[in-house]
C-alpha cells in the first residue's frame, strides 16, 4: 500500500500545512476542538469502506457483523453517558440531526419556534435561509434587549399566539445557562414538543457544569464534535419509545442512506473518552478558562453580551460605532488568534460583517492552557484590537503568540 504522500503529494502537503497552522494558532472558535489520536484512528479506519443501511442487526447489506457491534457500542455509550433511554448515532452532523428531529415531531408546514440568529439561535432553529425556515412556519424569540438574557415573557407570549408544534432551545451563541425547565413550562402551556439542541454544551453537561435537558425535553440533539471532542457527527436522544421509533425512521430511510460507520466508530471512542474522570476535569476547566478570559476582556473595556459567561463561550459587542466583527476577526487572525465574527443581539450590520466576535475555550483547554494563559490571551486580544492598524505592533504580538503556542502541544 502506498502512503498518501506517494499517491497525492499535494493533499499530503496541505494536511501538513493545516497541522502546522493548528499548532501555531490559538483557536478560540467555541465550536471547534482537537480530537484525540484514538478518535482520528477510528475515523480513518476501514469502517469507511462499508455500507450498512438500516440499524444494528437489521441491515439491508451483508457483512455488517462488526458494524453492528460498533454501532451498538456507540448507542450504549451515548445512553449511559447522557442517562437517556434511546440514542440514534447516525446523523451526519447537527443540521441533518435537527432536520430529522423536526420531521419526526412535526409535519412540513407546521409552526416551530426557536431563538433568532442574532440572539444566539442556530440557523436550523428557524432562520429563513435554512431548511428550518423554508419547510416550517418559523417563529423566532429573542433575548431581552437590556439584560441580553432569554425573555421568557416573550417566549410565553409568542407560544400562546402561534401555538408551535415544537419549541427549540439550546443555542449556538448564548453565553448563559439554559433554563430547560422554564422552556418546558412554556411548551406544556401550549402542548408543544420541547427540543433541546445541546450541540455546543454536550461536553459541559457530561462534565456536570451545565444542567442536562434529558428528562425535561422530549428530544435532545447534539453534535459529537465541539465540547464533546469527538468526530463530526450527531446523536439524537429521547426517553419516549414512540418518538424513538419515529426518529430512527426519519433518519433512515427518511433522510439518509448508509451511515458513516467510521464516524460511528470514532463517536464510540469519543464517548468512552468523555466518560472518564479526566474529561470531567476538562469540562470544569473549560468554564473556568472562559470566565477568566471574559473577565480580562471586560477589564480591557470590551463589552461582553450579557456581561460575561457561564459556559464555554462569550460574545464581544463592538457596537454600531465600533470596529466590525470582520475587521477584528482579520486582525486577530493575522496575529494567530482564530475567532469568528458573530452577530450580536442589537445587530445593525450584515451577518458577513457583524458588530461582534464569538470566542470560546474548548480547544485551548484541550491544549492544557489554564487561567494564567487566559489572562495573557485576553490582554493580547485587547492589544490587537486597539492596534489593529499598526502593522509593526501586530507583528510583535504575533511573535508572542507563537511563543505561547509552542508551550502547549496539540494532541
Ligand atoms: N457552526 C456551528 C457553530 O460554530 O456554532 C454550529 O453548527
Short mmCIF file of C-alpha atoms and ligand atoms in Angstrom, two decimals:
data_model
loop_
_atom_site.label_atom_id
_atom_site.label_comp_id
_atom_site.label_asym_id
_atom_site.label_seq_id
_atom_site.Cartn_x
_atom_site.Cartn_y
_atom_site.Cartn_z
CA UNK A 1 0.00 0.00 0.00
CA UNK A 2 1.37 3.39 -0.94
CA UNK A 3 1.16 6.19 1.58
CA UNK A 4 -0.67 9.45 0.99
CA UNK A 5 2.48 11.38 0.20
CA UNK A 6 3.36 8.87 -2.55
CA UNK A 7 -0.13 8.92 -4.07
CA UNK A 8 -1.01 12.58 -3.69
CA UNK A 9 1.78 14.88 -2.69
CA UNK A 10 -0.42 17.94 -2.92
CA UNK A 11 -3.04 16.76 -0.43
CA UNK A 12 -0.32 15.37 1.86
CA UNK A 13 1.34 18.77 1.86
CA UNK A 14 -1.94 20.56 2.58
CA UNK A 15 -2.53 18.27 5.55
CA UNK A 16 0.97 19.05 6.88
CA UNK A 17 0.34 22.77 6.43
CA UNK A 18 -3.00 22.53 8.23
CA UNK A 19 -1.34 20.60 11.08
CA UNK A 20 1.21 23.39 11.41
CA UNK A 21 -1.49 26.07 11.31
CA UNK A 22 -3.42 24.29 14.06
CA UNK A 23 -0.25 24.04 16.16
CA UNK A 24 0.70 27.67 15.72
CA UNK A 25 -2.69 29.34 16.09
CA UNK A 26 -4.66 29.93 19.26
CA UNK A 27 -8.08 28.54 18.39
CA UNK A 28 -10.89 30.36 20.16
CA UNK A 29 -13.73 29.20 17.93
CA UNK A 30 -16.15 27.77 20.52
CA UNK A 31 -17.49 25.05 18.23
CA UNK A 32 -14.06 23.60 17.38
CA UNK A 33 -11.76 21.29 19.28
CA UNK A 34 -8.84 18.88 18.85
CA UNK A 35 -9.78 15.21 18.62
CA UNK A 36 -7.52 12.61 20.19
CA UNK A 37 -5.31 10.35 18.13
CA UNK A 38 -7.61 7.45 19.08
CA UNK A 39 -10.65 9.24 17.63
CA UNK A 40 -8.78 10.02 14.42
CA UNK A 41 -7.56 6.43 14.09
CA UNK A 42 -11.15 5.19 14.24
CA UNK A 43 -12.18 7.90 11.79
CA UNK A 44 -9.50 6.84 9.31
CA UNK A 45 -10.28 3.13 9.70
CA UNK A 46 -11.57 0.55 7.23
CA UNK A 47 -15.11 1.08 8.52
CA UNK A 48 -15.22 3.81 5.89
CA UNK A 49 -15.40 1.06 3.24
CA UNK A 50 -18.71 -0.35 4.43
CA UNK A 51 -22.35 0.22 3.55
CA UNK A 52 -24.78 -0.56 6.35
CA UNK A 53 -28.19 0.94 5.60
CA UNK A 54 -30.53 0.08 8.44
CA UNK A 55 -29.83 -0.30 12.14
CA UNK A 56 -27.82 -2.84 14.19
CA UNK A 57 -28.89 -6.43 13.34
CA UNK A 58 -31.46 -5.14 10.79
CA UNK A 59 -29.42 -4.19 7.74
CA UNK A 60 -30.03 -4.12 4.01
CA UNK A 61 -26.49 -5.34 3.24
CA UNK A 62 -24.45 -8.33 4.35
CA UNK A 63 -21.09 -8.08 6.06
CA UNK A 64 -22.20 -5.92 8.95
CA UNK A 65 -21.18 -8.15 11.86
CA UNK A 66 -18.62 -5.67 13.18
CA UNK A 67 -20.51 -2.56 12.13
CA UNK A 68 -23.43 -3.85 14.20
CA UNK A 69 -21.13 -4.23 17.19
CA UNK A 70 -19.53 -0.83 16.82
CA UNK A 71 -22.86 0.98 16.31
CA UNK A 72 -24.38 -0.84 19.29
CA UNK A 73 -21.38 0.20 21.36
CA UNK A 74 -21.78 3.85 20.35
CA UNK A 75 -25.51 3.72 21.16
CA UNK A 76 -24.99 2.07 24.55
CA UNK A 77 -22.23 4.51 25.47
CA UNK A 78 -24.37 7.50 24.45
CA UNK A 79 -27.30 6.19 26.51
CA UNK A 80 -25.12 5.68 29.56
CA UNK A 81 -23.23 8.97 29.28
CA UNK A 82 -26.34 11.11 28.89
CA UNK A 83 -28.60 8.93 31.07
CA UNK A 84 -31.16 8.50 28.30
CA UNK A 85 -33.27 5.60 27.05
CA UNK A 86 -32.70 5.89 23.29
CA UNK A 87 -29.96 7.25 21.06
CA UNK A 88 -29.59 7.41 17.29
CA UNK A 89 -25.94 7.93 16.32
CA UNK A 90 -26.32 8.02 12.53
CA UNK A 91 -27.00 11.74 11.96
CA UNK A 92 -24.24 13.10 9.75
CA UNK A 93 -23.99 16.35 11.65
CA UNK A 94 -26.00 18.90 13.64
CA UNK A 95 -28.18 20.32 10.87
CA UNK A 96 -29.29 16.94 9.47
CA UNK A 97 -29.92 15.75 13.05
CA UNK A 98 -32.14 18.74 13.76
CA UNK A 99 -33.95 18.21 10.46
CA UNK A 100 -34.59 14.57 11.36
CA UNK A 101 -35.83 15.53 14.82
CA UNK A 102 -38.21 18.19 13.44
CA UNK A 103 -39.59 15.82 10.81
CA UNK A 104 -40.11 13.14 13.45
CA UNK A 105 -42.09 15.54 15.64
CA UNK A 106 -43.94 17.68 13.08
CA UNK A 107 -45.18 17.87 9.51
CA UNK A 108 -43.78 20.19 6.86
CA UNK A 109 -45.67 23.48 7.17
CA UNK A 110 -46.18 23.19 10.93
CA UNK A 111 -45.06 26.01 13.21
CA UNK A 112 -41.75 25.72 15.04
CA UNK A 113 -40.36 28.28 17.44
CA UNK A 114 -36.67 28.91 18.14
CA UNK A 115 -34.24 31.65 19.11
CA UNK A 116 -33.42 34.18 16.38
CA UNK A 117 -29.96 34.06 14.86
CA UNK A 118 -28.90 37.47 16.22
CA UNK A 119 -29.94 36.47 19.73
CA UNK A 120 -27.83 33.31 19.60
CA UNK A 121 -30.00 30.71 17.88
CA UNK A 122 -28.64 28.38 15.20
CA UNK A 123 -29.50 28.56 11.50
CA UNK A 124 -31.59 25.41 11.93
CA UNK A 125 -33.70 27.00 14.66
CA UNK A 126 -35.92 28.71 12.09
CA UNK A 127 -33.70 31.01 10.06
CA UNK A 128 -35.34 31.84 6.70
CA UNK A 129 -32.15 30.85 4.84
CA UNK A 130 -32.15 27.31 6.29
CA UNK A 131 -34.47 24.34 5.66
CA UNK A 132 -35.95 25.09 9.08
CA UNK A 133 -37.36 28.43 7.92
CA UNK A 134 -38.27 27.14 4.48
CA UNK A 135 -40.06 23.89 5.36
CA UNK A 136 -41.67 25.13 8.55
CA UNK A 137 -43.55 28.21 9.63
CA UNK A 138 -40.81 29.54 11.88
CA UNK A 139 -41.43 31.95 14.72
CA UNK A 140 -38.43 33.49 16.50
CA UNK A 141 -37.99 34.60 20.08
CA UNK A 142 -35.19 36.90 21.15
CA UNK A 143 -33.20 37.94 24.20
CA UNK A 144 -34.25 40.89 26.33
CA UNK A 145 -32.50 43.94 24.81
CA UNK A 146 -31.40 45.19 28.23
CA UNK A 147 -30.27 42.04 30.05
CA UNK A 148 -29.49 40.08 26.88
CA UNK A 149 -30.94 37.03 28.64
CA UNK A 150 -33.79 34.93 27.25
CA UNK A 151 -37.00 36.90 27.54
CA UNK A 152 -39.46 34.32 28.89
CA UNK A 153 -42.36 36.75 28.78
CA UNK A 154 -41.84 37.00 25.05
CA UNK A 155 -41.32 33.23 24.71
CA UNK A 156 -44.62 32.57 26.52
CA UNK A 157 -46.49 35.27 24.58
CA UNK A 158 -45.28 34.05 21.20
CA UNK A 159 -46.03 30.44 22.10
CA UNK A 160 -49.58 31.36 23.10
CA UNK A 161 -50.11 33.33 19.91
CA UNK A 162 -48.56 30.90 17.41
CA UNK A 163 -49.16 27.52 19.14
CA UNK A 164 -45.95 25.94 17.77
CA UNK A 165 -45.67 22.19 17.36
CA UNK A 166 -42.05 22.34 18.53
CA UNK A 167 -40.18 24.79 20.75
CA UNK A 168 -36.42 24.67 20.24
CA UNK A 169 -34.00 25.67 22.97
CA UNK A 170 -30.22 25.27 23.34
CA UNK A 171 -28.13 27.72 21.36
CA UNK A 172 -25.06 28.45 19.34
CA UNK A 173 -24.10 31.90 20.61
CA UNK A 174 -25.73 32.33 24.01
CA UNK A 175 -23.22 32.54 26.86
CA UNK A 176 -25.53 31.71 29.76
CA UNK A 177 -27.01 28.58 31.32
CA UNK A 178 -30.17 27.47 29.51
CA UNK A 179 -33.08 27.05 31.98
CA UNK A 180 -34.63 23.91 30.46
CA UNK A 181 -37.49 23.74 32.95
CA UNK A 182 -38.72 27.23 32.09
CA UNK A 183 -38.91 26.19 28.45
CA UNK A 184 -40.73 23.01 29.48
CA UNK A 185 -43.37 25.08 31.28
CA UNK A 186 -43.97 27.18 28.18
CA UNK A 187 -44.08 24.08 25.95
CA UNK A 188 -46.58 22.40 28.28
CA UNK A 189 -48.77 25.52 28.37
CA UNK A 190 -49.38 25.20 24.61
CA UNK A 191 -48.97 21.43 24.14
CA UNK A 192 -45.72 21.77 22.16
CA UNK A 193 -42.85 19.34 21.96
CA UNK A 194 -39.64 20.66 23.52
CA UNK A 195 -36.45 20.04 21.60
CA UNK A 196 -33.11 20.81 23.27
CA UNK A 197 -30.14 21.29 20.97
CA UNK A 198 -27.09 20.76 23.17
CA UNK A 199 -24.53 20.74 20.35
CA UNK A 200 -22.42 23.43 21.99
CA UNK A 201 -22.68 22.31 25.58
CA UNK A 202 -22.79 18.49 25.44
CA UNK A 203 -19.29 18.23 26.93
CA UNK A 204 -20.20 20.67 29.68
CA UNK A 205 -23.30 18.61 30.52
CA UNK A 206 -21.21 15.44 30.70
CA UNK A 207 -18.77 17.24 32.99
CA UNK A 208 -21.63 18.42 35.24
CA UNK A 209 -21.02 22.14 34.67
CA UNK A 210 -24.30 22.65 32.82
CA UNK A 211 -27.63 21.04 33.70
CA UNK A 212 -28.95 18.34 31.39
CA UNK A 213 -32.21 18.62 29.45
CA UNK A 214 -32.60 14.82 29.43
CA UNK A 215 -35.90 14.02 31.11
CA UNK A 216 -37.08 17.61 30.59
CA UNK A 217 -37.07 17.97 26.80
CA UNK A 218 -38.90 15.47 24.60
CA UNK A 219 -35.96 15.20 22.24
CA UNK A 220 -32.31 16.17 22.66
CA UNK A 221 -29.98 16.63 19.69
CA UNK A 222 -26.24 17.13 19.79
CA UNK A 223 -23.23 17.16 17.58
CA UNK A 224 -20.33 14.99 18.67
CA UNK A 225 -17.51 17.43 17.99
CA UNK A 226 -17.39 20.81 19.80
CA UNK A 227 -17.10 20.43 23.60
CA UNK A 228 -17.69 16.65 23.33
CA UNK A 229 -14.39 16.43 21.39
CA UNK A 230 -15.36 13.63 19.04
CA UNK A 231 -15.59 13.40 15.24
CA UNK A 232 -18.08 15.47 13.28
CA UNK A 233 -21.35 13.65 13.76
CA UNK A 234 -24.58 13.80 15.72
CA UNK A 235 -26.71 12.00 18.28
CA UNK A 236 -30.50 12.27 18.68
CA UNK A 237 -31.86 11.18 22.05
CA UNK A 238 -35.22 10.68 23.74
CA UNK A 239 -36.87 8.76 26.55
CA UNK A 240 -40.10 8.41 24.57
CA UNK A 241 -40.36 4.98 22.88
CA UNK A 242 -42.82 6.17 20.23
CA UNK A 243 -40.65 9.17 19.31
CA UNK A 244 -37.60 6.90 19.26
CA UNK A 245 -39.13 4.80 16.50
CA UNK A 246 -40.10 7.89 14.54
CA UNK A 247 -36.60 9.33 14.88
CA UNK A 248 -34.96 6.13 13.59
CA UNK A 249 -37.33 6.02 10.61
CA UNK A 250 -36.81 9.70 9.83
CA UNK A 251 -33.01 9.42 9.87
CA UNK A 252 -33.08 6.25 7.75
CA UNK A 253 -34.71 5.80 5.29
CA UNK A 254 -36.30 9.25 5.61
CA UNK A 255 -33.29 11.49 5.15
CA UNK A 256 -30.09 9.49 4.89
CA UNK A 257 -28.76 6.37 3.25
CA UNK A 258 -25.87 4.45 4.72
CA UNK A 259 -24.41 5.79 7.95
CA UNK A 260 -20.71 6.71 8.05
CA UNK A 261 -19.52 3.70 10.03
CA UNK A 262 -16.01 5.08 10.50
CA UNK A 263 -17.59 8.12 12.16
CA UNK A 264 -19.78 5.85 14.29
CA UNK A 265 -16.62 4.04 15.48
CA UNK A 266 -14.98 7.38 16.27
CA UNK A 267 -18.11 8.53 18.14
CA UNK A 268 -17.89 5.35 20.25
CA UNK A 269 -14.27 6.20 21.10
CA UNK A 270 -15.10 9.82 21.94
CA UNK A 271 -17.95 8.73 24.20
CA UNK A 272 -15.58 6.38 26.04
CA UNK A 273 -13.13 9.24 26.49
CA UNK A 274 -15.92 11.54 27.67
CA UNK A 275 -16.90 9.11 30.40
CA UNK A 276 -13.55 9.42 32.21
CA UNK A 277 -12.73 11.50 35.28
CA UNK A 278 -10.16 13.46 33.29
CA UNK A 279 -12.86 14.55 30.82
CA UNK A 280 -14.92 15.88 33.75
CA UNK A 281 -11.90 17.89 34.89
CA UNK A 282 -11.51 19.13 31.32
CA UNK A 283 -15.13 20.36 31.22
CA UNK A 284 -14.72 22.17 34.54
CA UNK A 285 -11.55 23.83 33.27
CA UNK A 286 -13.25 24.97 30.02
CA UNK A 287 -15.70 27.06 32.06
CA UNK A 288 -13.03 28.35 34.48
CA UNK A 289 -10.95 29.44 31.49
CA UNK A 290 -13.93 31.09 29.80
CA UNK A 291 -14.74 33.10 32.92
CA UNK A 292 -11.15 34.34 33.24
CA UNK A 293 -10.92 35.19 29.54
CA UNK A 294 -14.22 37.07 29.78
CA UNK A 295 -13.10 38.99 32.85
CA UNK A 296 -9.86 40.13 31.17
CA UNK A 297 -11.69 41.20 28.04
CA UNK A 298 -14.04 43.22 30.25
CA UNK A 299 -11.12 44.72 32.19
CA UNK A 300 -9.84 45.93 28.84
CA UNK A 301 -13.14 47.74 28.23
CA UNK A 302 -14.54 45.30 25.71
CA UNK A 303 -18.31 44.88 26.13
CA UNK A 304 -19.47 41.32 26.62
CA UNK A 305 -23.03 40.40 25.66
CA UNK A 306 -24.96 39.78 28.92
CA UNK A 307 -21.90 40.92 30.85
CA UNK A 308 -19.97 37.66 30.83
CA UNK A 309 -20.35 33.92 30.54
CA UNK A 310 -21.45 30.80 32.46
CA UNK A 311 -20.31 28.44 29.73
CA UNK A 312 -17.50 27.87 27.23
CA UNK A 313 -18.28 30.89 25.05
CA UNK A 314 -18.64 34.65 25.09
CA UNK A 315 -19.57 37.38 22.65
CA UNK A 316 -17.84 40.73 22.38
CA UNK A 317 -20.07 43.51 21.06
CA UNK A 318 -18.23 46.46 19.49
CA UNK A 319 -21.46 48.39 18.97
CA UNK A 320 -22.73 50.29 15.99
CA UNK A 321 -19.83 52.75 16.00
CA UNK A 322 -17.02 50.35 16.87
CA UNK A 323 -14.97 48.17 14.55
CA UNK A 324 -16.77 45.44 12.65
CA UNK A 325 -16.52 41.81 13.64
CA UNK A 326 -14.99 41.10 10.24
CA UNK A 327 -12.25 43.65 10.76
CA UNK A 328 -11.40 42.33 14.22
CA UNK A 329 -11.52 38.70 13.10
CA UNK A 330 -9.00 39.54 10.38
CA UNK A 331 -6.66 41.48 12.70
CA UNK A 332 -6.71 38.66 15.27
CA UNK A 333 -6.13 36.07 12.56
CA UNK A 334 -3.08 37.96 11.30
CA UNK A 335 -1.58 37.56 14.77
CA UNK A 336 -2.52 33.87 15.10
CA UNK A 337 -5.73 34.11 17.15
CA UNK A 338 -8.64 32.43 15.40
CA UNK A 339 -12.17 33.56 16.27
CA UNK A 340 -15.36 34.04 14.30
CA UNK A 341 -17.21 37.24 13.61
CA UNK A 342 -20.70 36.97 15.03
CA UNK A 343 -23.93 38.91 15.04
CA UNK A 344 -24.94 40.40 18.39
CA UNK A 345 -28.44 40.98 19.84
CA UNK A 346 -28.83 44.58 18.62
CA UNK A 347 -27.08 43.92 15.32
CA UNK A 348 -27.16 46.64 12.68
CA UNK A 349 -24.72 45.09 10.22
CA UNK A 350 -24.94 42.19 7.78
CA UNK A 351 -24.07 38.64 9.02
CA UNK A 352 -20.94 38.64 6.87
CA UNK A 353 -19.74 41.85 8.53
CA UNK A 354 -21.28 41.91 12.04
CA UNK A 355 -20.61 44.05 15.10
CA UNK A 356 -19.18 41.30 17.27
CA UNK A 357 -16.94 38.31 17.66
CA UNK A 358 -17.58 34.99 19.39
CA UNK A 359 -14.86 33.33 21.44
CA UNK A 360 -14.67 30.06 23.34
CA UNK A 361 -12.25 27.96 25.34
CA UNK A 362 -12.81 24.25 24.46
CA UNK A 363 -9.81 23.99 22.12
CA UNK A 364 -7.28 25.95 24.18
CA UNK A 365 -8.32 23.95 27.26
CA UNK A 366 -7.62 20.71 25.39
CA UNK A 367 -4.10 22.06 24.82
CA UNK A 368 -3.70 22.42 28.57
CA UNK A 369 -3.99 26.18 28.84
CA UNK A 370 -5.27 27.49 32.15
CA UNK A 371 -6.24 30.73 33.87
CA UNK A 372 -2.79 32.34 33.50
CA UNK A 373 -2.82 31.86 29.75
CA UNK A 374 -6.40 33.16 29.53
CA UNK A 375 -5.30 36.37 31.24
CA UNK A 376 -2.49 36.74 28.72
CA UNK A 377 -4.73 35.97 25.75
CA UNK A 378 -7.42 38.40 26.99
CA UNK A 379 -4.86 41.18 27.21
CA UNK A 380 -3.34 40.30 23.83
CA UNK A 381 -6.76 40.38 22.16
CA UNK A 382 -7.43 43.86 23.54
CA UNK A 383 -3.95 44.94 22.40
CA UNK A 384 -4.57 43.64 18.88
CA UNK A 385 -7.95 45.35 18.64
CA UNK A 386 -6.51 48.63 19.91
CA UNK A 387 -3.58 48.45 17.48
CA UNK A 388 -5.30 46.86 14.53
CA UNK A 389 -3.94 49.46 12.11
CA UNK A 390 -0.34 49.22 13.42
CA UNK A 391 1.36 46.52 11.35
CA UNK A 392 4.58 46.66 13.36
CA UNK A 393 2.80 46.19 16.67
CA UNK A 394 0.71 43.33 15.24
CA UNK A 395 3.89 41.53 14.13
CA UNK A 396 5.34 41.87 17.60
CA UNK A 397 2.16 40.42 19.15
CA UNK A 398 2.16 37.58 16.59
CA UNK A 399 5.65 36.67 17.85
CA UNK A 400 4.38 36.48 21.44
CA UNK A 401 1.51 34.23 20.34
CA UNK A 402 3.85 31.85 18.52
CA UNK A 403 5.95 31.56 21.67
CA UNK A 404 2.85 30.82 23.75
CA UNK A 405 1.52 28.10 21.43
CA UNK A 406 4.85 26.22 21.29
CA UNK A 407 4.43 25.54 25.01
CA UNK A 408 1.04 23.85 24.53
CA UNK A 409 1.13 20.97 22.04
CA UNK A 410 -1.92 19.94 20.04
CA UNK A 411 -2.86 16.27 20.69
N1 LIG B 1 -21.30 26.08 13.05
C1 LIG B 1 -21.54 25.78 14.43
C2 LIG B 1 -21.05 26.84 15.33
O1 LIG B 1 -19.99 27.36 15.03
O2 LIG B 1 -21.66 27.16 16.32
C3 LIG B 1 -22.95 25.44 14.70
O3 LIG B 1 -23.35 24.46 13.81
#
